[in-house]
Short mmCIF file of C-alpha atoms and ligand atoms in Angstrom, two decimals:
data_model
loop_
_atom_site.label_atom_id
_atom_site.label_comp_id
_atom_site.label_asym_id
_atom_site.label_seq_id
_atom_site.Cartn_x
_atom_site.Cartn_y
_atom_site.Cartn_z
CA MET A 1 -45.08 16.07 38.74
CA THR A 2 -43.03 14.52 35.56
CA ALA A 3 -44.76 12.44 32.98
CA THR A 4 -43.11 9.39 32.19
CA PRO A 5 -42.07 9.42 28.38
CA VAL A 6 -44.32 7.03 26.12
CA ARG A 7 -41.96 4.93 24.19
CA LEU A 8 -43.15 4.46 20.75
CA LYS A 9 -43.88 1.43 19.52
CA TYR A 10 -41.94 2.11 16.14
CA GLU A 11 -40.56 5.08 14.70
CA VAL A 12 -40.50 5.23 10.72
CA LYS A 13 -40.94 8.19 8.33
CA ASP A 14 -44.31 7.43 7.05
CA LEU A 15 -46.39 3.93 7.32
CA ALA A 16 -48.01 5.04 4.26
CA LEU A 17 -44.70 3.94 2.17
CA ALA A 18 -45.29 0.28 3.37
CA PRO A 19 -46.74 -1.04 -0.28
CA MET A 20 -43.67 0.27 -1.89
CA GLY A 21 -41.59 -1.32 0.76
CA LYS A 22 -43.18 -4.67 0.32
CA GLN A 23 -43.07 -4.72 -3.12
CA ARG A 24 -39.21 -4.04 -2.93
CA ILE A 25 -38.65 -6.47 -0.09
CA GLU A 26 -40.38 -9.01 -2.25
CA TRP A 27 -38.32 -8.41 -5.22
CA ALA A 28 -35.09 -8.73 -3.26
CA GLY A 29 -36.35 -12.14 -1.86
CA ARG A 30 -35.76 -13.42 -5.64
CA GLU A 31 -31.87 -13.18 -5.05
CA MET A 32 -32.09 -14.29 -1.16
CA PRO A 33 -32.61 -17.85 -1.61
CA VAL A 34 -30.23 -19.10 0.95
CA LEU A 35 -31.59 -16.80 3.38
CA ALA A 36 -35.21 -18.18 2.41
CA GLN A 37 -33.82 -21.91 2.99
CA ILE A 38 -32.93 -20.75 6.59
CA ARG A 39 -36.05 -18.85 7.27
CA ASP A 40 -38.09 -21.81 6.61
CA ARG A 41 -36.26 -24.15 8.68
CA PHE A 42 -36.12 -21.54 11.50
CA ALA A 43 -40.11 -21.45 11.15
CA LYS A 44 -40.00 -25.39 11.91
CA GLU A 45 -37.13 -25.47 14.43
CA GLN A 46 -37.88 -22.19 16.45
CA PRO A 47 -34.30 -21.57 17.53
CA PHE A 48 -35.12 -18.46 18.85
CA ALA A 49 -38.49 -19.11 20.88
CA GLY A 50 -38.17 -17.00 23.88
CA ILE A 51 -35.00 -14.81 22.61
CA LYS A 52 -35.00 -11.05 22.36
CA ILE A 53 -32.77 -9.83 19.74
CA SER A 54 -31.86 -6.10 18.93
CA ALA A 55 -30.73 -5.72 15.23
CA CYS A 56 -28.61 -2.58 14.37
CA CYS A 57 -28.20 -2.71 10.61
CA HIS A 58 -28.59 -0.87 7.43
CA VAL A 59 -32.53 -0.93 7.14
CA THR A 60 -32.77 -2.07 3.50
CA THR A 61 -34.49 -4.57 1.54
CA GLU A 62 -32.10 -7.33 2.45
CA THR A 63 -32.05 -6.86 6.11
CA ALA A 64 -35.65 -6.81 5.83
CA HIS A 65 -35.03 -10.63 5.18
CA LEU A 66 -32.71 -11.08 7.79
CA ALA A 67 -35.45 -9.62 10.28
CA ILE A 68 -38.26 -11.63 8.77
CA ALA A 69 -36.05 -14.90 9.36
CA LEU A 70 -35.34 -14.00 12.85
CA LYS A 71 -39.28 -13.72 13.61
CA ALA A 72 -39.92 -16.88 11.69
CA GLY A 73 -37.50 -18.49 14.10
CA GLY A 74 -39.41 -17.51 17.30
CA ALA A 75 -37.55 -14.08 17.83
CA ASP A 76 -39.05 -11.26 19.76
CA ALA A 77 -37.28 -9.02 17.43
CA ILE A 78 -36.41 -5.09 16.95
CA LEU A 79 -34.21 -3.41 14.51
CA ILE A 80 -32.53 -0.09 14.49
CA ALA A 81 -30.38 1.87 11.46
CA SER A 82 -26.96 1.49 11.73
CA ASN A 83 -26.13 4.52 9.77
CA PRO A 84 -28.21 7.83 9.97
CA LEU A 85 -28.33 8.13 6.11
CA SER A 86 -28.88 4.21 5.09
CA THR A 87 -32.57 3.75 5.65
CA GLN A 88 -35.04 2.91 2.90
CA ASP A 89 -38.08 4.75 4.66
CA ASP A 90 -40.50 2.28 2.50
CA VAL A 91 -38.74 -0.86 4.03
CA ALA A 92 -38.58 0.41 7.68
CA ALA A 93 -42.77 1.61 7.05
CA SER A 94 -43.37 -2.35 5.57
CA LEU A 95 -41.34 -3.92 8.31
CA VAL A 96 -43.94 -2.19 10.70
CA ALA A 97 -47.20 -2.56 8.93
CA ASP A 98 -46.93 -5.86 7.04
CA TYR A 99 -44.35 -7.92 9.08
CA GLY A 100 -45.05 -6.78 12.71
CA ILE A 101 -41.31 -6.08 13.15
CA PRO A 102 -40.60 -3.01 15.45
CA VAL A 103 -38.25 -0.52 13.39
CA TYR A 104 -36.96 2.98 14.72
CA ALA A 105 -35.04 4.57 11.83
CA VAL A 106 -35.54 7.32 9.54
CA LYS A 107 -33.41 8.07 6.26
CA GLY A 108 -31.69 11.44 7.57
CA GLU A 109 -32.10 10.98 11.21
CA ASP A 110 -29.90 13.21 13.05
CA ASN A 111 -26.89 11.86 15.62
CA ASP A 112 -28.94 12.51 18.49
CA THR A 113 -32.09 10.31 17.45
CA TYR A 114 -29.41 7.77 16.00
CA HIS A 115 -27.96 7.36 19.38
CA ARG A 116 -31.76 7.34 21.21
CA HIS A 117 -32.38 4.54 18.77
CA VAL A 118 -29.39 2.84 20.14
CA GLN A 119 -30.79 2.94 23.54
CA ILE A 120 -33.95 1.98 22.46
CA ALA A 121 -32.35 -1.28 20.87
CA LEU A 122 -30.72 -1.68 24.64
CA ASP A 123 -34.06 -1.11 26.58
CA HIS A 124 -35.36 -4.18 24.57
CA ARG A 125 -33.09 -5.99 26.96
CA PRO A 126 -31.57 -8.27 24.31
CA ASN A 127 -30.03 -11.70 24.57
CA ILE A 128 -28.77 -11.26 21.10
CA ILE A 129 -27.31 -8.27 19.40
CA ILE A 130 -26.87 -8.21 15.68
CA ASP A 131 -24.47 -5.32 14.97
CA ASP A 132 -23.00 -3.61 12.13
CA GLY A 133 -20.22 -1.39 13.55
CA CYS A 134 -20.47 -2.51 17.07
CA ASP A 135 -22.36 0.79 18.29
CA VAL A 136 -25.19 -1.10 20.41
CA VAL A 137 -22.55 -3.27 21.69
CA ALA A 138 -19.87 -0.57 22.92
CA THR A 139 -22.77 1.15 24.35
CA LEU A 140 -24.13 -1.62 26.14
CA VAL A 141 -20.42 -2.32 27.74
CA GLN A 142 -19.87 1.43 28.35
CA GLN A 143 -23.47 2.72 29.54
CA ARG A 144 -25.37 -0.77 30.66
CA LYS A 145 -23.25 -3.08 32.21
CA HIS A 146 -25.95 -4.02 34.41
CA GLN A 147 -27.63 -5.55 31.47
CA LEU A 148 -24.62 -7.58 30.73
CA PRO A 149 -25.97 -10.97 32.42
CA ASP A 150 -29.18 -10.77 29.67
CA LEU A 151 -26.75 -10.79 26.69
CA ILE A 152 -25.96 -14.42 25.34
CA GLY A 153 -23.49 -12.79 22.96
CA THR A 154 -23.48 -10.62 19.83
CA THR A 155 -22.85 -11.10 15.81
CA GLU A 156 -21.12 -8.44 14.30
CA GLU A 157 -21.32 -7.59 10.57
CA THR A 158 -18.35 -5.33 9.66
CA THR A 159 -14.77 -4.91 9.46
CA THR A 160 -14.91 -1.89 11.60
CA GLY A 161 -17.15 -3.41 14.31
CA ILE A 162 -14.64 -6.50 14.52
CA VAL A 163 -11.64 -3.95 14.94
CA ARG A 164 -13.45 -2.49 18.12
CA LEU A 165 -14.50 -5.88 19.40
CA ARG A 166 -11.08 -6.61 19.13
CA ALA A 167 -9.70 -3.57 21.08
CA MET A 168 -12.37 -4.28 23.65
CA LEU A 169 -11.09 -8.01 23.86
CA ARG A 170 -7.56 -6.46 24.62
CA ASP A 171 -8.98 -3.93 27.14
CA GLY A 172 -10.63 -6.84 29.02
CA ALA A 173 -14.02 -5.18 28.27
CA LEU A 174 -15.59 -7.99 25.89
CA THR A 175 -16.96 -10.51 28.63
CA PHE A 176 -19.15 -12.58 26.21
CA PRO A 177 -18.93 -14.25 23.12
CA ALA A 178 -18.94 -12.21 19.60
CA ILE A 179 -19.56 -14.08 16.38
CA ASN A 180 -17.18 -12.46 13.70
CA VAL A 181 -19.77 -12.59 10.33
CA ASN A 182 -17.17 -10.48 8.39
CA ASP A 183 -14.18 -13.13 8.30
CA ALA A 184 -16.70 -15.82 7.10
CA GLU A 185 -15.25 -16.56 3.43
CA THR A 186 -18.60 -16.50 1.86
CA LYS A 187 -19.20 -12.67 3.47
CA HIS A 188 -15.97 -10.77 2.83
CA PHE A 189 -15.06 -12.60 -0.75
CA PHE A 190 -18.51 -11.58 -1.90
CA ASP A 191 -19.96 -8.55 0.24
CA ASN A 192 -16.88 -6.73 0.82
CA ARG A 193 -15.40 -7.29 -2.80
CA TYR A 194 -18.49 -7.48 -5.28
CA GLY A 195 -21.06 -5.79 -3.24
CA THR A 196 -19.15 -2.63 -2.36
CA GLY A 197 -17.66 -2.47 -5.63
CA GLN A 198 -20.66 -2.36 -7.30
CA SER A 199 -22.59 -0.46 -4.83
CA THR A 200 -20.08 2.02 -4.79
CA LEU A 201 -20.15 3.18 -8.04
CA ASP A 202 -23.65 2.71 -8.04
CA GLY A 203 -23.83 5.47 -5.58
CA ILE A 204 -21.26 7.70 -7.17
CA ILE A 205 -22.96 7.19 -10.53
CA ARG A 206 -26.89 7.97 -9.19
CA ALA A 207 -25.39 11.11 -7.19
CA THR A 208 -23.29 12.78 -10.07
CA ASN A 209 -24.25 10.83 -13.40
CA ILE A 210 -20.66 11.24 -14.48
CA LEU A 211 -19.21 8.98 -16.82
CA LEU A 212 -16.45 7.08 -15.13
CA ALA A 213 -14.76 6.03 -18.69
CA GLY A 214 -11.46 7.92 -18.80
CA LYS A 215 -11.54 9.48 -15.44
CA THR A 216 -9.06 8.87 -12.68
CA ILE A 217 -10.33 7.18 -9.63
CA VAL A 218 -8.27 7.38 -6.56
CA VAL A 219 -9.42 4.22 -4.12
CA ALA A 220 -7.99 4.63 -0.36
CA GLY A 221 -7.62 1.33 0.80
CA TYR A 222 -6.67 -2.03 -0.87
CA GLY A 223 -8.85 -4.18 1.83
CA TRP A 224 -11.69 -6.31 0.03
CA CYS A 225 -13.61 -3.04 -0.28
CA GLY A 226 -10.90 -1.31 -2.04
CA LYS A 227 -10.26 -3.99 -4.28
CA GLY A 228 -13.65 -4.67 -5.30
CA THR A 229 -14.02 -0.77 -5.74
CA SER A 230 -10.66 -0.30 -8.02
CA MET A 231 -11.86 -3.70 -10.06
CA ARG A 232 -15.15 -2.36 -10.70
CA ALA A 233 -13.89 0.91 -11.42
CA ARG A 234 -11.22 -0.39 -14.15
CA GLY A 235 -14.02 -2.19 -15.67
CA MET A 236 -16.00 1.06 -16.23
CA GLY A 237 -13.08 2.43 -17.88
CA ALA A 238 -11.52 4.57 -15.14
CA ASN A 239 -7.77 4.83 -14.56
CA VAL A 240 -7.27 3.40 -10.82
CA ILE A 241 -4.55 4.90 -8.13
CA VAL A 242 -4.56 3.21 -5.13
CA THR A 243 -3.33 4.50 -1.82
CA GLU A 244 -2.12 2.01 0.90
CA ILE A 245 -0.36 1.91 4.49
CA ASN A 246 0.07 -2.01 4.26
CA PRO A 247 3.14 -2.82 2.17
CA VAL A 248 1.64 -6.17 1.45
CA ALA A 249 -1.69 -5.08 0.09
CA ALA A 250 0.17 -2.35 -1.79
CA ILE A 251 2.04 -5.07 -3.58
CA GLU A 252 -1.00 -6.72 -4.18
CA ALA A 253 -2.45 -3.65 -6.04
CA VAL A 254 0.65 -3.28 -8.11
CA MET A 255 0.44 -6.92 -9.23
CA ASP A 256 -3.28 -6.46 -9.81
CA GLY A 257 -1.84 -3.37 -12.06
CA PHE A 258 -2.90 -0.48 -10.58
CA GLN A 259 -0.72 2.50 -9.89
CA VAL A 260 0.21 3.00 -6.31
CA MET A 261 1.22 6.10 -4.56
CA PRO A 262 0.70 8.44 -1.52
CA MET A 263 -2.18 10.33 -1.07
CA ASP A 264 -0.08 13.51 -0.99
CA GLU A 265 0.70 12.77 -4.86
CA ALA A 266 -2.85 10.75 -5.71
CA ALA A 267 -4.67 14.03 -4.34
CA LYS A 268 -3.42 15.94 -7.47
CA ARG A 269 -4.04 13.57 -10.10
CA GLY A 270 -7.49 12.24 -9.02
CA ASP A 271 -10.77 13.38 -10.38
CA ILE A 272 -12.78 11.05 -7.74
CA PHE A 273 -11.78 9.68 -4.59
CA VAL A 274 -13.44 6.99 -2.32
CA THR A 275 -12.11 6.07 1.08
CA VAL A 276 -12.56 2.52 2.03
CA THR A 277 -9.79 2.07 4.85
CA GLY A 278 -12.05 2.07 8.01
CA ASN A 279 -9.45 4.66 9.76
CA LYS A 280 -10.00 8.48 10.06
CA GLY A 281 -8.38 11.53 8.40
CA VAL A 282 -7.51 9.54 5.15
CA ILE A 283 -8.29 13.03 2.93
CA ARG A 284 -7.28 15.89 4.94
CA GLY A 285 -6.82 19.85 4.41
CA GLU A 286 -3.63 19.45 2.47
CA HIS A 287 -5.08 16.93 0.35
CA PHE A 288 -8.03 19.22 -0.67
CA ASP A 289 -5.50 22.23 -1.12
CA SER A 290 -3.89 20.04 -3.92
CA MET A 291 -7.05 18.79 -5.79
CA LYS A 292 -7.97 19.80 -8.94
CA ASP A 293 -11.11 21.89 -9.16
CA GLY A 294 -14.17 20.29 -9.23
CA ALA A 295 -12.68 16.84 -7.80
CA ILE A 296 -15.38 14.73 -6.26
CA VAL A 297 -15.04 12.75 -2.80
CA CYS A 298 -16.85 9.99 -1.12
CA ASN A 299 -16.51 7.45 1.42
CA SER A 300 -17.39 3.59 1.38
CA GLY A 301 -15.94 2.74 4.60
CA HIS A 302 -18.25 2.46 7.60
CA PHE A 303 -18.07 5.54 9.59
CA ASP A 304 -18.10 9.29 8.06
CA ILE A 305 -14.23 9.78 9.73
CA GLU A 306 -12.54 9.19 6.67
CA ILE A 307 -12.47 12.64 4.78
CA ASP A 308 -11.89 15.53 6.97
CA LEU A 309 -14.92 17.47 6.43
CA GLU A 310 -14.32 20.00 9.28
CA ALA A 311 -11.01 20.84 7.24
CA LEU A 312 -12.96 21.27 4.13
CA LYS A 313 -15.67 23.59 5.44
CA GLY A 314 -12.64 25.53 7.12
CA ARG A 315 -11.71 26.11 3.81
CA ALA A 316 -14.90 26.76 2.15
CA SER A 317 -16.84 30.13 1.44
CA GLU A 318 -19.84 28.38 0.34
CA VAL A 319 -21.45 24.87 0.56
CA LYS A 320 -24.44 24.34 -1.89
CA THR A 321 -26.50 21.39 -2.83
CA VAL A 322 -26.09 20.47 -6.54
CA ARG A 323 -28.26 17.31 -6.60
CA THR A 324 -29.26 14.95 -4.13
CA PHE A 325 -26.51 13.54 -1.62
CA THR A 326 -24.05 16.12 -3.66
CA GLU A 327 -22.84 19.07 -1.91
CA GLU A 328 -20.51 21.46 -3.87
CA TYR A 329 -17.81 23.16 -1.46
CA LYS A 330 -16.70 26.47 -2.93
CA LEU A 331 -13.31 27.10 -1.43
CA LYS A 332 -11.89 30.47 -0.89
CA SER A 333 -8.99 29.49 -3.38
CA GLY A 334 -11.63 29.79 -6.03
CA LYS A 335 -11.85 25.87 -6.72
CA SER A 336 -14.46 23.63 -5.69
CA VAL A 337 -14.30 20.40 -3.96
CA ILE A 338 -17.46 18.18 -4.56
CA VAL A 339 -18.83 15.96 -1.67
CA LEU A 340 -20.95 12.79 -1.70
CA GLY A 341 -23.30 11.51 0.85
CA GLU A 342 -21.91 13.76 3.21
CA GLY A 343 -19.07 11.65 3.57
CA ARG A 344 -21.05 8.86 4.93
CA LEU A 345 -21.53 5.24 3.27
CA VAL A 346 -22.36 6.49 -0.39
CA ASN A 347 -23.50 3.09 -1.56
CA LEU A 348 -25.98 3.21 1.06
CA ALA A 349 -26.57 6.97 0.99
CA ALA A 350 -27.07 7.50 -2.35
CA ALA A 351 -27.91 4.13 -3.69
CA GLU A 352 -28.94 0.95 -2.11
CA GLY A 353 -25.93 -0.63 -0.67
CA HIS A 354 -24.86 -4.15 -1.63
CA PRO A 355 -26.75 -6.13 -4.07
CA SER A 356 -29.19 -9.04 -2.65
CA ALA A 357 -27.31 -11.64 -4.02
CA VAL A 358 -24.23 -11.20 -1.92
CA MET A 359 -26.22 -9.95 1.23
CA ASP A 360 -27.99 -13.44 0.91
CA MET A 361 -24.79 -15.20 1.93
CA SER A 362 -23.79 -12.11 4.48
CA PHE A 363 -27.20 -12.59 6.27
CA ALA A 364 -27.17 -16.15 6.22
CA ASN A 365 -23.98 -15.88 8.00
CA GLN A 366 -25.57 -13.57 10.66
CA ALA A 367 -28.38 -16.11 11.03
CA MET A 368 -26.60 -19.00 11.59
CA GLY A 369 -24.16 -17.09 13.85
CA ALA A 370 -27.12 -16.02 15.98
CA GLU A 371 -28.28 -19.39 16.22
CA TYR A 372 -25.06 -20.71 16.97
CA LEU A 373 -24.64 -18.31 19.91
CA VAL A 374 -28.29 -19.61 21.31
CA LYS A 375 -27.40 -23.18 20.58
CA ASN A 376 -24.25 -22.50 22.78
CA LYS A 377 -25.48 -20.83 25.46
CA GLY A 378 -23.45 -20.64 28.69
CA LYS A 379 -20.72 -22.68 26.70
CA LEU A 380 -18.67 -20.21 25.22
CA GLU A 381 -15.78 -18.16 26.77
CA PRO A 382 -15.90 -14.47 26.18
CA GLY A 383 -13.87 -13.55 22.83
CA VAL A 384 -14.38 -13.03 19.12
CA TYR A 385 -15.01 -16.32 17.29
CA SER A 386 -15.12 -17.08 13.59
CA ILE A 387 -18.28 -18.53 11.99
CA PRO A 388 -17.84 -22.17 12.10
CA VAL A 389 -16.07 -23.47 8.85
CA GLU A 390 -19.18 -26.15 8.32
CA ALA A 391 -21.74 -22.99 8.44
CA ASP A 392 -19.18 -21.31 5.91
CA GLN A 393 -19.18 -24.37 3.51
CA GLU A 394 -22.72 -24.98 3.81
CA ILE A 395 -23.56 -21.61 2.75
CA ALA A 396 -21.42 -21.74 -0.25
CA ARG A 397 -23.25 -25.06 -1.19
CA LEU A 398 -26.82 -23.88 -0.95
CA LYS A 399 -25.75 -20.71 -2.86
CA LEU A 400 -24.02 -22.50 -5.61
CA GLN A 401 -26.72 -24.92 -6.05
CA ALA A 402 -29.70 -21.94 -6.16
CA MET A 403 -27.28 -20.36 -8.84
CA GLY A 404 -27.61 -23.75 -10.74
CA PHE A 405 -23.96 -24.66 -10.50
CA THR A 406 -22.57 -28.01 -10.00
CA ILE A 407 -18.88 -28.94 -8.72
CA ASP A 408 -16.76 -31.94 -8.71
CA ALA A 409 -16.20 -34.05 -5.44
CA LEU A 410 -12.60 -35.70 -4.44
CA ASN A 411 -12.85 -39.46 -5.25
CA ALA A 412 -11.52 -41.82 -2.32
CA ASP A 413 -8.19 -42.13 -3.82
CA GLN A 414 -7.72 -38.03 -3.63
CA ILE A 415 -9.08 -37.91 -0.37
CA GLN A 416 -6.30 -40.66 0.67
CA TYR A 417 -3.59 -38.43 -1.28
CA VAL A 418 -4.43 -34.92 0.34
CA ASN A 419 -4.37 -36.69 3.82
CA SER A 420 -1.33 -38.27 3.88
CA TRP A 421 2.42 -36.99 3.53
CA THR A 422 4.58 -40.23 2.41
CA SER A 423 4.38 -39.76 -1.30
CA GLY A 424 6.29 -37.18 -2.45
CA THR A 425 8.37 -36.86 -5.89
N1 ADE B 1 -24.16 -3.24 3.91
C1 ADE B 1 -23.98 -2.77 2.71
N2 ADE B 1 -25.17 -3.16 1.97
C2 ADE B 1 -26.10 -3.46 2.53
C3 ADE B 1 -27.59 -3.85 2.41
N3 ADE B 1 -27.93 -3.80 1.05
N4 ADE B 1 -28.18 -4.16 3.46
C4 ADE B 1 -27.90 -4.40 4.66
N5 ADE B 1 -26.72 -3.79 4.88
C5 ADE B 1 -25.74 -3.64 4.12
#
């Protein structure tokens, strides 16, 4: 007889870490006033009563506040990690021990464990999936079609996940509504730009403790994340080179004052390389061959596909951990290449991800997106939906208010003017 496996109620590194996690969650809360207001409203209105939510996010102090808000709103919510290296183990412990939220996430979990946790998220039979990278949704569609009737819809956090959802829509595989959180202005203008910008440099600095001033930093990709990374690297005194495949983004980079060139050329010049393209094989074997001795490479895009580590391994005679999250590949050619965070998101692997103040708005969008799906259950056609403009604007208003800024309002004359076309020169 085979025994039925017992499903654990949670899977975290060590519940004894909970007190530290609670303290850090509370600290992050000081910078998350918008989500706190939504949480308090959810507590009164109970929009998620009877709703099962599976959230697949980076398990951080900020995500803790999202999970707490969902639970306050009546949700039966569970949380898994959206990346094997991004979990903050103390936060995972505190969510279980102090907030009663089942979490399945351990920093450094292997790929099999990661995928087992995705299955656990689906075993929960979610009505709403909050995804960061689309792994839970893609697994549901590929492996558990029979559960699709349970699903009201999904909200997606990141550019990579949106690209996958759009591909599913094109293939006729998206049979439910998906809310595109990433495209909300209060998300990508701040999270992708200032969040990735600051936290990527934070990850590089924590991993290496090197001086950025005077270094040449190559940023691959000039989307919002690349813009933020380039801007902040320049602010630290680095010379920034941008590589791009999109001519418009490349002109933007040029006019923002950066050097633009192909990776073949940039590879020879860079001291530090950061990939933020969302595509695979951005730094490849031929690039490693022409890099300077001691060049540092890292990635801040969602998946660990941007740097071809297999090609690097093939050229290496030895791989040595030289600091936490810092590995030196000694190449047969005699040179070394340094890889940070195993080519996974360096800002979450070696640092703590985006600061709370920007995640406040990102997760306000997630919370309101999930609420919108529940309120409109059965009314939305399959497709990828933007966050309603009113919700985006409301989040901006609340954030501005919490930051202590006030702005002007149009007077009646101005409203009439901007809504008319008859008066010109
Ligand atoms: N993605 C990037 N930074 C994050 C953070 N601090 N929490 C959750 N998801 C993130």
